[in-house]
Amino acid sequence: MGDTIITSTLDGNVLIVETTDGPVAYDSKFLVAALLIYVAKGSGQIEPEESAKMIELIQQHFELQSAESLELLTRAMSEMAEQPNLGQALADLARTLSDKEKEDIALMALKVVAADGAVSVSEMDQFNTAVEAANISAEIVHRAFDRYFAETMPSG
């Protein structure tokens, strides 16, 4: 991908980014992968448990094979590294998602934060920055937390 974003436009639920090398299209799958990577990097590096959790979550959410999930995460990681300004354009795409999709993404991000068994302040800061950039309301985040705790806390 080219290193310069010229323009970015939304075409329905696809983000078209014009670069010096030509147009590149990003969909909600790429958006989710990029957001999860961003949150996972909050502690400074992506732990193996976080990588495994991201692959599993994307595989389940989008009904992909694990190899496809890994490929999507790898592409998101490399393109986000090559193009630091891509995050802002992706945030515009995130704003087009339904509340249900935003809640699902927030829930997945929470699961990634907790995947290595340690929730750091920096990871939660990254989580908060990501949900704010994606225009995910506090109410939606609250519902995602409720779902997370309902799924992870022992009943009894």
CSV table of C-alpha atoms in Angstrom, one decimal:
chain,number,residue,atom,x,y,z
A,1,MET,CA,0.0,0.0,0.0
A,2,GLY,CA,1.2,3.5,-0.7
A,3,ASP,CA,2.4,5.6,2.2
A,4,THR,CA,0.2,8.6,1.5
A,5,ILE,CA,-3.6,8.7,1.9
A,6,ILE,CA,-5.0,11.2,-0.6
A,7,THR,CA,-8.7,10.9,0.3
A,8,SER,CA,-11.0,8.4,1.9
A,9,THR,CA,-14.7,8.0,1.2
A,10,LEU,CA,-17.4,5.8,2.4
A,11,ASP,CA,-19.3,3.7,-0.1
A,12,GLY,CA,-22.1,2.2,1.9
A,13,ASN,CA,-20.3,0.1,4.5
A,14,VAL,CA,-16.9,0.0,2.6
A,15,LEU,CA,-14.2,2.5,3.1
A,16,ILE,CA,-12.4,3.5,-0.1
A,17,VAL,CA,-8.9,5.0,0.6
A,18,GLU,CA,-7.2,6.7,-2.3
A,19,THR,CA,-3.4,6.3,-1.9
A,20,THR,CA,-0.5,7.3,-4.1
A,21,ASP,CA,-0.6,3.6,-5.3
A,22,GLY,CA,-4.3,3.7,-6.1
A,23,PRO,CA,-7.5,2.9,-4.3
A,24,VAL,CA,-7.8,0.3,-1.5
A,25,ALA,CA,-11.1,-0.9,0.0
A,26,TYR,CA,-11.6,-1.8,3.6
A,27,ASP,CA,-14.7,-3.5,5.0
A,28,SER,CA,-16.0,-4.1,8.5
A,29,LYS,CA,-13.9,-7.3,8.8
A,30,PHE,CA,-10.7,-5.2,8.4
A,31,LEU,CA,-12.0,-2.6,10.7
A,32,VAL,CA,-12.6,-5.2,13.5
A,33,ALA,CA,-9.2,-6.7,13.0
A,34,ALA,CA,-7.5,-3.3,13.1
A,35,LEU,CA,-9.4,-2.2,16.2
A,36,LEU,CA,-8.6,-5.4,18.1
A,37,ILE,CA,-4.9,-5.1,17.2
A,38,TYR,CA,-4.9,-1.5,18.4
A,39,VAL,CA,-6.4,-2.5,21.7
A,40,ALA,CA,-4.1,-5.5,22.1
A,41,LYS,CA,-1.1,-3.3,21.5
A,42,GLY,CA,-2.1,-1.1,24.5
A,43,SER,CA,0.3,-2.9,26.8
A,44,GLY,CA,3.2,-2.3,24.4
A,45,GLN,CA,3.1,-5.7,22.6
A,46,ILE,CA,0.6,-8.3,21.6
A,47,GLU,CA,0.8,-11.3,23.8
A,48,PRO,CA,0.4,-14.8,22.4
A,49,GLU,CA,-2.9,-15.3,24.3
A,50,GLU,CA,-4.2,-12.0,22.7
A,51,SER,CA,-3.2,-13.2,19.2
A,52,ALA,CA,-5.0,-16.5,19.7
A,53,LYS,CA,-8.1,-14.7,21.1
A,54,MET,CA,-8.2,-12.3,18.2
A,55,ILE,CA,-8.0,-15.2,15.7
A,56,GLU,CA,-10.8,-17.0,17.5
A,57,LEU,CA,-13.1,-14.0,17.8
A,58,ILE,CA,-12.8,-13.0,14.2
A,59,GLN,CA,-13.2,-16.6,13.1
A,60,GLN,CA,-16.4,-16.9,15.1
A,61,HIS,CA,-17.8,-13.4,14.4
A,62,PHE,CA,-17.4,-13.5,10.7
A,63,GLU,CA,-17.6,-17.3,10.2
A,64,LEU,CA,-14.1,-17.6,8.7
A,65,GLN,CA,-11.5,-20.3,8.8
A,66,SER,CA,-8.7,-19.7,11.3
A,67,ALA,CA,-6.2,-19.2,8.4
A,68,GLU,CA,-8.5,-16.5,7.0
A,69,SER,CA,-8.7,-14.8,10.4
A,70,LEU,CA,-4.9,-14.9,10.8
A,71,GLU,CA,-4.5,-13.5,7.2
A,72,LEU,CA,-6.9,-10.6,8.0
A,73,LEU,CA,-5.1,-9.8,11.3
A,74,THR,CA,-1.7,-9.9,9.6
A,75,ARG,CA,-2.9,-7.6,6.8
A,76,ALA,CA,-4.4,-5.2,9.3
A,77,MET,CA,-1.2,-5.1,11.3
A,78,SER,CA,1.0,-4.5,8.4
A,79,GLU,CA,-1.2,-1.8,6.8
A,80,MET,CA,-1.8,0.0,10.1
A,81,ALA,CA,2.0,0.0,10.6
A,82,GLU,CA,2.6,1.3,7.0
A,83,GLN,CA,-0.2,3.9,7.2
A,84,PRO,CA,-0.6,5.5,10.6
A,85,ASN,CA,-3.3,7.8,9.3
A,86,LEU,CA,-5.5,4.9,8.3
A,87,GLY,CA,-6.9,4.7,11.8
A,88,GLN,CA,-8.8,7.9,11.5
A,89,ALA,CA,-10.3,6.9,8.2
A,90,LEU,CA,-11.3,3.5,9.7
A,91,ALA,CA,-13.0,5.5,12.6
A,92,ASP,CA,-15.3,7.1,9.9
A,93,LEU,CA,-16.2,3.6,8.7
A,94,ALA,CA,-16.9,2.5,12.3
A,95,ARG,CA,-19.5,5.3,12.7
A,96,THR,CA,-21.6,3.6,10.0
A,97,LEU,CA,-22.0,0.4,11.9
A,98,SER,CA,-25.2,-0.5,13.7
A,99,ASP,CA,-25.4,-0.3,17.5
A,100,LYS,CA,-25.4,-4.2,17.6
A,101,GLU,CA,-22.2,-4.3,15.6
A,102,LYS,CA,-20.6,-1.7,17.8
A,103,GLU,CA,-21.6,-3.6,20.9
A,104,ASP,CA,-20.2,-6.9,19.4
A,105,ILE,CA,-16.9,-5.1,18.6
A,106,ALA,CA,-16.6,-3.6,22.1
A,107,LEU,CA,-17.3,-7.0,23.6
A,108,MET,CA,-14.5,-8.6,21.4
A,109,ALA,CA,-12.1,-5.8,22.4
A,110,LEU,CA,-12.8,-6.5,26.1
A,111,LYS,CA,-12.1,-10.2,25.5
A,112,VAL,CA,-8.8,-9.3,23.9
A,113,VAL,CA,-7.8,-7.0,26.7
A,114,ALA,CA,-8.5,-9.8,29.2
A,115,ALA,CA,-7.0,-12.6,27.1
A,116,ASP,CA,-3.6,-12.7,28.8
A,117,GLY,CA,-5.1,-12.7,32.3
A,118,ALA,CA,-3.9,-9.1,33.1
A,119,VAL,CA,-5.8,-6.0,32.4
A,120,SER,CA,-3.4,-3.0,32.3
A,121,VAL,CA,-4.4,0.6,32.5
A,122,SER,CA,-2.7,1.2,29.1
A,123,GLU,CA,-4.8,-1.4,27.5
A,124,MET,CA,-8.0,0.1,28.9
A,125,ASP,CA,-6.8,3.5,27.7
A,126,GLN,CA,-6.4,2.0,24.2
A,127,PHE,CA,-9.9,0.4,24.5
A,128,ASN,CA,-11.4,3.8,25.6
A,129,THR,CA,-9.6,5.6,22.7
A,130,ALA,CA,-10.8,3.0,20.2
A,131,VAL,CA,-14.5,3.1,21.3
A,132,GLU,CA,-14.4,6.8,21.4
A,133,ALA,CA,-12.9,7.1,17.9
A,134,ALA,CA,-15.5,4.5,16.6
A,135,ASN,CA,-18.2,6.7,18.2
A,136,ILE,CA,-19.4,3.8,20.4
A,137,SER,CA,-21.6,5.3,23.1
A,138,ALA,CA,-21.1,4.8,26.8
A,139,GLU,CA,-24.5,2.9,26.8
A,140,ILE,CA,-23.3,0.5,24.2
A,141,VAL,CA,-19.9,0.0,26.0
A,142,HIS,CA,-21.9,-0.6,29.2
A,143,ARG,CA,-24.0,-3.3,27.5
A,144,ALA,CA,-20.7,-4.9,26.2
A,145,PHE,CA,-19.3,-5.0,29.7
A,146,ASP,CA,-22.6,-6.6,31.0
A,147,ARG,CA,-22.3,-9.3,28.3
A,148,TYR,CA,-18.7,-9.8,29.0
A,149,PHE,CA,-19.3,-10.3,32.7
A,150,ALA,CA,-22.4,-12.5,32.1
A,151,GLU,CA,-20.2,-14.8,29.9
A,152,THR,CA,-17.1,-14.9,32.1
A,153,MET,CA,-18.4,-14.8,35.7
A,154,PRO,CA,-19.4,-18.1,37.3
A,155,SER,CA,-23.1,-18.4,37.8
A,156,GLY,CA,-24.3,-19.2,41.2
